[in-house]
Coordinates of N, CA and C and ligand atoms in Angstrom, one line a residue:
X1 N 17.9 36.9 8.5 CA 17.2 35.6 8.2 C 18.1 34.6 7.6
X2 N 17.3 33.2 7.5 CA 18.5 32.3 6.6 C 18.7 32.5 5.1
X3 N 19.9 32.0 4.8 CA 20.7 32.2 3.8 C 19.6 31.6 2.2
X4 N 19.0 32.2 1.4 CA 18.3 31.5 0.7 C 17.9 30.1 0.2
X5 N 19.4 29.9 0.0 CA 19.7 28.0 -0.2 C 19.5 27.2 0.9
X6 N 19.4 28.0 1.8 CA 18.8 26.8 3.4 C 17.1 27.2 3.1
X7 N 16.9 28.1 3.1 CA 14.9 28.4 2.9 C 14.4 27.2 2.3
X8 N 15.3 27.2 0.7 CA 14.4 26.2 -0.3 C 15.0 25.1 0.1
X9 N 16.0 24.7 0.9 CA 16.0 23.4 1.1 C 15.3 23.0 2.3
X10 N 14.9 24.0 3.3 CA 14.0 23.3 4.2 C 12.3 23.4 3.5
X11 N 11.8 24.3 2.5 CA 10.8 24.3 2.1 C 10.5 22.7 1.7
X12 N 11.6 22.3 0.7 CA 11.7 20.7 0.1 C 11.4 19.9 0.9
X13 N 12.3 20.1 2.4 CA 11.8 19.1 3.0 C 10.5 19.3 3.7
X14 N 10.5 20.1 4.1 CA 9.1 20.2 4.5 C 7.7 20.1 3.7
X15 N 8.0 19.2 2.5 CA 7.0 18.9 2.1 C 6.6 17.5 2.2
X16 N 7.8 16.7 2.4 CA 7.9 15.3 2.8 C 6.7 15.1 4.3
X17 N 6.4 13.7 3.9 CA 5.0 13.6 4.9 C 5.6 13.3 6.2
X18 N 5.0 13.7 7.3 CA 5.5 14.0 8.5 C 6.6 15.0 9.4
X19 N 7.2 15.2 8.1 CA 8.0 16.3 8.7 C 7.3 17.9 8.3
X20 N 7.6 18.4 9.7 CA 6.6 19.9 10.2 C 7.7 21.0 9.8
X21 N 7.3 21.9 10.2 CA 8.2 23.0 9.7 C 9.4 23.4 10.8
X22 N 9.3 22.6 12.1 CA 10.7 22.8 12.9 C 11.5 21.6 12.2
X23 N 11.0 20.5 11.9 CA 12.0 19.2 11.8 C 12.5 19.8 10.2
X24 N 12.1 20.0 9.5 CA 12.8 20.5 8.2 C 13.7 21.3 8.6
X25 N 13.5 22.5 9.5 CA 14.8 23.5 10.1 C 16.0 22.6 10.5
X26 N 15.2 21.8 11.3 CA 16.6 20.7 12.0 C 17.4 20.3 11.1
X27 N 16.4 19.5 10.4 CA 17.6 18.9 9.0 C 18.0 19.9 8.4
X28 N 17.7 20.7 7.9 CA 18.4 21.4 6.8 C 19.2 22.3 8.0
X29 N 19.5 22.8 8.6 CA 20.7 23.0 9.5 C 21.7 22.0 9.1
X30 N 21.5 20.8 9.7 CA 22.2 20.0 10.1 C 23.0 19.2 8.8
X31 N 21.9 19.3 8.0 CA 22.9 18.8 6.7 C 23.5 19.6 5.8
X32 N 23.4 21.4 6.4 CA 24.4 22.4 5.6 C 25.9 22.0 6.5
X33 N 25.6 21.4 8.0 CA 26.6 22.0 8.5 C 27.7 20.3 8.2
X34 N 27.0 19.5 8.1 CA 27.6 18.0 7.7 C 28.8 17.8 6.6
X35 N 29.4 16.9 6.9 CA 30.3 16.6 5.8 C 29.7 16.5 4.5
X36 N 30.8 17.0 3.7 CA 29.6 16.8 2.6 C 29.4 15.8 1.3
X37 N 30.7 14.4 1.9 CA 30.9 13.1 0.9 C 29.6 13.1 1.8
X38 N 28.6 12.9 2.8 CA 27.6 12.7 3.6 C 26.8 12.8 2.7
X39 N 26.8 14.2 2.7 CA 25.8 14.6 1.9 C 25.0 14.1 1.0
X40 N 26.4 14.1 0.0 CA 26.5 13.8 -1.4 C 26.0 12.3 -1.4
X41 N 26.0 11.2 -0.2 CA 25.6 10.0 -0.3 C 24.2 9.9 -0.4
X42 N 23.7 10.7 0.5 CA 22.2 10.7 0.6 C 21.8 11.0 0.1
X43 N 22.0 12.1 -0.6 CA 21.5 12.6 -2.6 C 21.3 11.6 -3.4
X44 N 22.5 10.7 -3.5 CA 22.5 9.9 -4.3 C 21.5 8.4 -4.1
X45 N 21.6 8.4 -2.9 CA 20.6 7.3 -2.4 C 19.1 7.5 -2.6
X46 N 18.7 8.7 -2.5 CA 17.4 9.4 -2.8 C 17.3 9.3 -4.5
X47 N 18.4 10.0 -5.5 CA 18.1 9.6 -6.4 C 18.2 7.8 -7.2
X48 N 19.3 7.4 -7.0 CA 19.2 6.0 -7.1 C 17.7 5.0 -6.9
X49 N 17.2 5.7 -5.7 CA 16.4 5.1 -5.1 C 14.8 5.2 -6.3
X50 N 15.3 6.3 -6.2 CA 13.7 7.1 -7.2 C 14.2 6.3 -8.5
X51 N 15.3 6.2 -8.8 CA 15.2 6.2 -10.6 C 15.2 4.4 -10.7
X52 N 14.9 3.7 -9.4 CA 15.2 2.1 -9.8 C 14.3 1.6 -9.3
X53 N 12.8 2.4 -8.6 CA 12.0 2.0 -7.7 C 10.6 2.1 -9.4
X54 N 9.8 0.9 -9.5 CA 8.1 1.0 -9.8 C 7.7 0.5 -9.6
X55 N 6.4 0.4 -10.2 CA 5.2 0.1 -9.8 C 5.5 -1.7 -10.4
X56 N 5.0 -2.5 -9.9 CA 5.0 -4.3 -10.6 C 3.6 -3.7 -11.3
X57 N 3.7 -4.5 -12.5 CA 2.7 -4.1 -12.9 C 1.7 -5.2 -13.1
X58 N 1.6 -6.1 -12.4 CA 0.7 -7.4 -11.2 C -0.2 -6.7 -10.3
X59 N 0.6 -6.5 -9.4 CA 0.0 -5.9 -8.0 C 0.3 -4.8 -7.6
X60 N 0.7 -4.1 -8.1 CA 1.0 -2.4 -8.3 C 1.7 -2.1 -7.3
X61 N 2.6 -3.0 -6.9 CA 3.9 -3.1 -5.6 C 5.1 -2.0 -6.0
X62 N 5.8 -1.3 -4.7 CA 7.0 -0.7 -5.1 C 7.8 -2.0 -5.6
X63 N 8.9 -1.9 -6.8 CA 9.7 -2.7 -6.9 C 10.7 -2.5 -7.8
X64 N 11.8 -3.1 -7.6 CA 12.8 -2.8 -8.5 C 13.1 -3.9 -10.0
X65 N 12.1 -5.0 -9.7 CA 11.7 -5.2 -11.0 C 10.4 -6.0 -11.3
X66 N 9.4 -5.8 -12.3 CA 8.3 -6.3 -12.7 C 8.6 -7.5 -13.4
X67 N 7.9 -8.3 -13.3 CA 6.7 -8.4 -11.8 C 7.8 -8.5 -10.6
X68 N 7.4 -8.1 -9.4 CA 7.8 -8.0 -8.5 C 8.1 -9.3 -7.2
X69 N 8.8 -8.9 -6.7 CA 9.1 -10.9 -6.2 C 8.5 -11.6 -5.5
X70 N 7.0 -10.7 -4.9 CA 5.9 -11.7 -4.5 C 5.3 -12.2 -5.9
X71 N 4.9 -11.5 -6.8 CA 4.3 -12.1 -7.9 C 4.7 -13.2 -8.4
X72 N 6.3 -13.3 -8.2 CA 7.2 -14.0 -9.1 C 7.6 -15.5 -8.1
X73 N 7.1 -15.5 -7.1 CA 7.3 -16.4 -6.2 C 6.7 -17.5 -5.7
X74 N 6.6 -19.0 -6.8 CA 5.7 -19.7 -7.3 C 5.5 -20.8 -5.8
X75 N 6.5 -20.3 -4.5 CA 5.6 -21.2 -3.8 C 4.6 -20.3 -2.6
X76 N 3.8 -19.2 -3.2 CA 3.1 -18.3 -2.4 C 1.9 -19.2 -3.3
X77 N 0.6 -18.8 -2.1 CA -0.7 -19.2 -2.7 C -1.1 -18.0 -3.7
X78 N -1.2 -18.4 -4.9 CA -1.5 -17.5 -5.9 C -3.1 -17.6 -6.1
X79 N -3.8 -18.7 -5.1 CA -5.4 -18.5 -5.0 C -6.1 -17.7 -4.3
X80 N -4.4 -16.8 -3.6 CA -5.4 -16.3 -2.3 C -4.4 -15.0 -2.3
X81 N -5.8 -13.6 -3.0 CA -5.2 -12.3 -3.4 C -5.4 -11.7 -2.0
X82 N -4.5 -10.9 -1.4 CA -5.1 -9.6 -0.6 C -4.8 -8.4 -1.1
X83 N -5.8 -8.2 -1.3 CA -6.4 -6.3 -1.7 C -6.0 -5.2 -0.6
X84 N -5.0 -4.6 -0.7 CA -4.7 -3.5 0.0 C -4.6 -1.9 -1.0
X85 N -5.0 -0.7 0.2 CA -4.9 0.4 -0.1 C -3.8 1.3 -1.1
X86 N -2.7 0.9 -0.3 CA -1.5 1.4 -1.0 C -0.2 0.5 -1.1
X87 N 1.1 0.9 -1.3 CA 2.0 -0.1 -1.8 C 2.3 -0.4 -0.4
X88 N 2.6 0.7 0.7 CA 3.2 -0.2 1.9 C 2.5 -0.6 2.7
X89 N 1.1 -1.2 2.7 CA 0.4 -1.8 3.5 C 1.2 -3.1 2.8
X90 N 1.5 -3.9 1.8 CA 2.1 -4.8 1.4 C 3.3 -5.6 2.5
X91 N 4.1 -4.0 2.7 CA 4.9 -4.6 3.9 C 4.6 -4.8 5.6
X92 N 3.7 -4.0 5.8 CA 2.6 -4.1 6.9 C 2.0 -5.7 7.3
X93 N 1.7 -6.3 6.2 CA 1.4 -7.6 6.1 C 2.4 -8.5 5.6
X94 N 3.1 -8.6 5.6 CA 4.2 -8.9 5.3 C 5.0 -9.2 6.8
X95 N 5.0 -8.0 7.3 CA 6.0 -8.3 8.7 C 4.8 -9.1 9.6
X96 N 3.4 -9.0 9.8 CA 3.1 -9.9 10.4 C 3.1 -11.3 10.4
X97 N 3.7 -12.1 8.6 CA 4.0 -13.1 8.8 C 2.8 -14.0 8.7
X98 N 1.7 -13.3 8.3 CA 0.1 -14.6 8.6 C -0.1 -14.6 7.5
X99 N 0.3 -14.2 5.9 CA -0.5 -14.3 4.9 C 0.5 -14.8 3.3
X100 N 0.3 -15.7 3.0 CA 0.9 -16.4 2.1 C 0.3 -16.5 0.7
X101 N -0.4 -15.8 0.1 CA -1.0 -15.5 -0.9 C -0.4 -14.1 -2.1
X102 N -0.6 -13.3 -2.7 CA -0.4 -12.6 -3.5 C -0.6 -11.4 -3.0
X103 N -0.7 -9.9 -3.6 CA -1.5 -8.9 -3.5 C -1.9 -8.1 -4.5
X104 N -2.9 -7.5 -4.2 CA -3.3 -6.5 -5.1 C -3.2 -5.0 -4.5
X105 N -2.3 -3.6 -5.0 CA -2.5 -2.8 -4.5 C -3.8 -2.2 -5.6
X106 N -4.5 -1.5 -4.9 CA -5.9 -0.4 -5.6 C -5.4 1.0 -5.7
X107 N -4.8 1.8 -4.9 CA -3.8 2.7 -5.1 C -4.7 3.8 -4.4
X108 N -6.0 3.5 -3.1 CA -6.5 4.5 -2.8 C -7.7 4.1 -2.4
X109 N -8.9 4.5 -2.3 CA -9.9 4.3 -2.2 C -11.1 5.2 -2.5
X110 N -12.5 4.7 -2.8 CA -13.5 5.2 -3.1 C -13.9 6.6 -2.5
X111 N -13.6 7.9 -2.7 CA -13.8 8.9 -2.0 C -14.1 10.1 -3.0
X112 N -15.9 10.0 -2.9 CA -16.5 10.6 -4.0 C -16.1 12.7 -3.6
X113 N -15.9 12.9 -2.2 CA -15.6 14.4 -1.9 C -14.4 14.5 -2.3
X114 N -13.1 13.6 -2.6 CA -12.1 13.5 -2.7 C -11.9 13.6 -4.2
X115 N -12.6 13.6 -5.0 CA -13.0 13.2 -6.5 C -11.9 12.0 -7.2
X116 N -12.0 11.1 -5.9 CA -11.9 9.5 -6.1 C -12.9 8.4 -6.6
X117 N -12.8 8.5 -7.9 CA -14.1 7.6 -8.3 C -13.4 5.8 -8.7
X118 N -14.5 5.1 -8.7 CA -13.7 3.7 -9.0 C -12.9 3.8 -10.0
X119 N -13.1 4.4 -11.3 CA -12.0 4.4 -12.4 C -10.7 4.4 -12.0
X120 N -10.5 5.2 -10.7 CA -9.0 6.1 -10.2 C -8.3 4.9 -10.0
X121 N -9.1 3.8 -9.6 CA -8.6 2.8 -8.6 C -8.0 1.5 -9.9
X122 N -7.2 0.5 -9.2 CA -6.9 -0.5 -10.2 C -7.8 -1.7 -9.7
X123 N -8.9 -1.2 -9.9 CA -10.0 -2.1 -10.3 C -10.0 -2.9 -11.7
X124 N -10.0 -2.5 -12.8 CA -9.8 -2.8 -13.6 C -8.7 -3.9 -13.9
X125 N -7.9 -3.5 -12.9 CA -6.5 -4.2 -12.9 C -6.8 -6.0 -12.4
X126 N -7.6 -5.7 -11.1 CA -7.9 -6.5 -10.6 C -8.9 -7.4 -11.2
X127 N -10.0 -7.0 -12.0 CA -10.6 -7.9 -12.6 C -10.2 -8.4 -13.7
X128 N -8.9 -8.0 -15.0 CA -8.5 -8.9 -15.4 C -7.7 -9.8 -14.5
X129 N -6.7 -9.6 -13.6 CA -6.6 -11.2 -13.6 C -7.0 -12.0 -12.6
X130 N -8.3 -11.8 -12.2 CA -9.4 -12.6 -11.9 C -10.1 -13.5 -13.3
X131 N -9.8 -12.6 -14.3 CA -10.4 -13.8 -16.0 C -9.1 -14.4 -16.1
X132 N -7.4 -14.3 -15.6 CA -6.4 -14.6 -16.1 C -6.0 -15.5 -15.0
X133 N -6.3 -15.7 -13.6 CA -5.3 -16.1 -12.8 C -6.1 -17.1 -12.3
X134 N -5.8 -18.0 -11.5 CA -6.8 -19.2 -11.0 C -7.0 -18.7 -9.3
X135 N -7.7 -18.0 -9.0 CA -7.9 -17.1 -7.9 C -9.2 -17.2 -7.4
X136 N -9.1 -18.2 -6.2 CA -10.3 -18.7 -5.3 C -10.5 -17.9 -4.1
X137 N -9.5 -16.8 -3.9 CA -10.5 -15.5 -2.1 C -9.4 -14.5 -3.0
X138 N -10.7 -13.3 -2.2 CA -10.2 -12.1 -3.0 C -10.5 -11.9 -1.1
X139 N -9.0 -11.5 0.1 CA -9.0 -10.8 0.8 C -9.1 -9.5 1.1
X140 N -9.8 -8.4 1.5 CA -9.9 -7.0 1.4 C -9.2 -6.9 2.6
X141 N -8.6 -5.8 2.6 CA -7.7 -5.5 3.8 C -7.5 -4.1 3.7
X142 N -8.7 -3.6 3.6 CA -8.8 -1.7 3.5 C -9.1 -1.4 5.2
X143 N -8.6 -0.2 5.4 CA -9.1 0.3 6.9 C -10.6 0.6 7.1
X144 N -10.4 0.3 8.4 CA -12.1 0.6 9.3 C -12.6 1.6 8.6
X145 N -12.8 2.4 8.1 CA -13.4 4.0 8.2 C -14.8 3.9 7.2
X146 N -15.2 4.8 7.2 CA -16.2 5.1 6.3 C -15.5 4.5 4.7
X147 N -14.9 5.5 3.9 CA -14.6 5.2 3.1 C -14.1 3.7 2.7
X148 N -13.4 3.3 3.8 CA -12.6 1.5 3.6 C -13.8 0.7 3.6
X149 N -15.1 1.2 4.3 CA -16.5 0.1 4.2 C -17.0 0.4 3.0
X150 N -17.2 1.9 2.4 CA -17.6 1.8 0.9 C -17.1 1.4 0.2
X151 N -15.9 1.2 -0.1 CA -14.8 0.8 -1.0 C -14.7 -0.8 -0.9
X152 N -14.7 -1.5 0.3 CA -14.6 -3.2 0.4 C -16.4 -3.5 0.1
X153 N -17.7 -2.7 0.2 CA -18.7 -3.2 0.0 C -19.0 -2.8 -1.9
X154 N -18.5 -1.5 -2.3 CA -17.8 -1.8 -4.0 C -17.6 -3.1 -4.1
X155 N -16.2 -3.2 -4.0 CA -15.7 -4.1 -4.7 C -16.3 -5.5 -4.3
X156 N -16.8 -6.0 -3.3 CA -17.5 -7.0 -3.4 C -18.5 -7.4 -4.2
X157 N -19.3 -6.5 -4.3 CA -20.4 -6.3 -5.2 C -19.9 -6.7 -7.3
X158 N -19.1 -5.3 -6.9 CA -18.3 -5.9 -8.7 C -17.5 -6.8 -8.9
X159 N -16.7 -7.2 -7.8 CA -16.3 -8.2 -8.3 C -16.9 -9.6 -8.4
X160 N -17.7 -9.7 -7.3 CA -18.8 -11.1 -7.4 C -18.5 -11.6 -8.6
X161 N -18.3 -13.4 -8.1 CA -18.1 -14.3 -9.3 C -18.6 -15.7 -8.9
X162 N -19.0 -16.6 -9.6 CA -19.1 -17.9 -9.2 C -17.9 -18.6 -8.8
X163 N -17.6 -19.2 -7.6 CA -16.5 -19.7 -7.3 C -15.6 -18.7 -6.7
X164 N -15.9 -17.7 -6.2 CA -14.7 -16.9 -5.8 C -15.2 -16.3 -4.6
X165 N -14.4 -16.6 -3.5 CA -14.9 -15.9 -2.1 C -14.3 -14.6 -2.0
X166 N -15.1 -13.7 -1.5 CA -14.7 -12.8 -1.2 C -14.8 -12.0 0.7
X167 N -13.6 -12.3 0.9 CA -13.5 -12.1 2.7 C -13.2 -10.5 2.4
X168 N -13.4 -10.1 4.0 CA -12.7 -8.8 4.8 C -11.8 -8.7 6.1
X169 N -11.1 -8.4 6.0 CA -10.0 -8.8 7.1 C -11.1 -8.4 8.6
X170 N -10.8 -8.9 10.1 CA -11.8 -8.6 10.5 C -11.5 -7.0 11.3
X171 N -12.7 -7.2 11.8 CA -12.3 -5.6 12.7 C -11.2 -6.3 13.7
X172 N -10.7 -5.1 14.3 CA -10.1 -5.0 15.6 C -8.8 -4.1 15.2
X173 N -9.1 -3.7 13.5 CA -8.5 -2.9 13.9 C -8.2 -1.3 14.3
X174 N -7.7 -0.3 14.4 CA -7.6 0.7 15.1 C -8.5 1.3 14.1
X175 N -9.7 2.0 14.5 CA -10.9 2.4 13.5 C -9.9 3.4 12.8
X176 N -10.3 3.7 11.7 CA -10.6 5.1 11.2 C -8.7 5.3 10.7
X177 N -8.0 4.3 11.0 CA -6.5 4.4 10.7 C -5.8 3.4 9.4
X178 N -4.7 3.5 8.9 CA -4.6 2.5 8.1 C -3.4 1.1 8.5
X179 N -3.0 0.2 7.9 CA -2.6 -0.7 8.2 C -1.7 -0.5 9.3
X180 N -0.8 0.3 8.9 CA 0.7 0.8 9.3 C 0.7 1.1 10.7
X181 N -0.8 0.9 11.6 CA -0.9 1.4 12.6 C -1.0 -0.1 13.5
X182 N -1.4 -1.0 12.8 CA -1.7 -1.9 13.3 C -0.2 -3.1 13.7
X183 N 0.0 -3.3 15.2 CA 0.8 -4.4 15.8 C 0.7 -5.4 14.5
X184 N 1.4 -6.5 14.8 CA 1.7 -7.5 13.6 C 0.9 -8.6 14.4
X185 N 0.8 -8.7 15.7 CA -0.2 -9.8 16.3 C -1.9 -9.6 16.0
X186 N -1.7 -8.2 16.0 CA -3.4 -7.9 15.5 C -3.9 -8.1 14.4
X187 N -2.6 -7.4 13.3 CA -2.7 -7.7 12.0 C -3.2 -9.3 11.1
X188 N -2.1 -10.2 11.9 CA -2.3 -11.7 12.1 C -3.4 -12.5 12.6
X189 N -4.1 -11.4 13.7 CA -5.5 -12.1 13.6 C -6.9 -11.3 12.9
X190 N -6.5 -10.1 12.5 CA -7.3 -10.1 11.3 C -7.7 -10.6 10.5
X191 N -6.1 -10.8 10.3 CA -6.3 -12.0 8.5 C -7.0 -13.1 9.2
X192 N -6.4 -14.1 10.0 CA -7.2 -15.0 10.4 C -9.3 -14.9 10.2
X193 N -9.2 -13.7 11.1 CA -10.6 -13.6 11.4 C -11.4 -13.3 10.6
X194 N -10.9 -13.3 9.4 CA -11.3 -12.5 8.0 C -12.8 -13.4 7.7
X195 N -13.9 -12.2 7.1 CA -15.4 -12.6 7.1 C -15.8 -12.6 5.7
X196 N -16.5 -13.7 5.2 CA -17.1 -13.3 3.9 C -17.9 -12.6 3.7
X197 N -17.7 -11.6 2.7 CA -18.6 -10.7 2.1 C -19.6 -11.2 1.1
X198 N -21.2 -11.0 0.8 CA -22.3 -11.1 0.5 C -21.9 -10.4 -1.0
X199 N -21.8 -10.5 -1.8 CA -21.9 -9.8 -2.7 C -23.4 -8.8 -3.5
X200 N -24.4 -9.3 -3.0 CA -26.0 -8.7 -3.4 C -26.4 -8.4 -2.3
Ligands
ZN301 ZN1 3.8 -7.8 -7.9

């Protein structure tokens, strides 16, 4: 069998999302058998990466410094939040290029079998600076699914404010999936097509 130090380096990898238990064999073959300044680069890039990467603590964005450089970027519409699931739906919308406003990451969604309750979420986060920020549309931009309709009809509900609209990006997109799935021309007319939510 393999040599123990290849086991636990493909176990490692194989915990990483997407990779299955042949593609961790590949890699870890492949990077015993590699140069090993190589190596040693990509260690270091991984750790570098990890020890200079958090959270903004605005919009709860990957970033390498808080607040992070959409927050910090005074000619973006700071009236117009979009609420997304996780940090890289951020870039998701981003590459399609249609939305010029702020974001909010929530860090998940409402999923009471999941023992995801609202506390989990940065709800909290979001309604102070809705008391702090001059913020006229709260965009939701959660996926189609069961859970993304409980979680965008939540947060409508509690966030409801005088003066403050609260849209949903529209359908069309790929049900039951999340941003990252979605073309950037679809994405773009989502945002466009985006519907107010009823808050009562
Ligand atoms: Zn930010």
């Amino acid at each position: 069998m393999l040599p123990n130090s290849i086991a636990v380096l493909i176990a490692a990898l194989n915990k990483l999302p997407g990779v299955g238990p042949r593609s961790a064999e590949r890699m870890a073959l492949h990077l015993v058998q590699s140069d090993s300044a190589a190596v040693r680069q990509l260690a270091d890039a991984i750790l570098l990466a990890r020890e200079k990467i958090q959270f903004c603590a605005t919009c709860g964005a990957l970033t390498e410094k808080s607040p992070c450089p959409i927050c910090d970027d005074s000619r973006r519409d700071a009236s117009l939040v979009c609420v997304v699931e996780r940090a890289v739906d951020i870039l998701s919308i981003e590459k399609s290029n249609a939305f010029r406003g702020k974001f909010h990451v929530l860090g998940g969604r409402i999923s009471p079998l999941d023992g995801v309750e609202p506390e989990d979420l940065r709800i909290a986060e979001l309604e102070k600076r809705l008391a702090h920020e001059s913020i006229r549309e709260i965009v939701i931009a959660l996926a189609t699914d069961v859970e993304g309709d409980a979680t965008s009809a939540y947060l409508a509900k509690r966030l409801a404010r005088p003066n403050l609209k609260i849209s949903r990006i529209a359908y069309g997109l790929p049900a039951g999936s999340g941003l990252e799935f979605a073309d950037e021309l679809t994405l773009s007319r989502a945002l466009e097509g985006r519907r107010e939510m009823k808050g009562q």
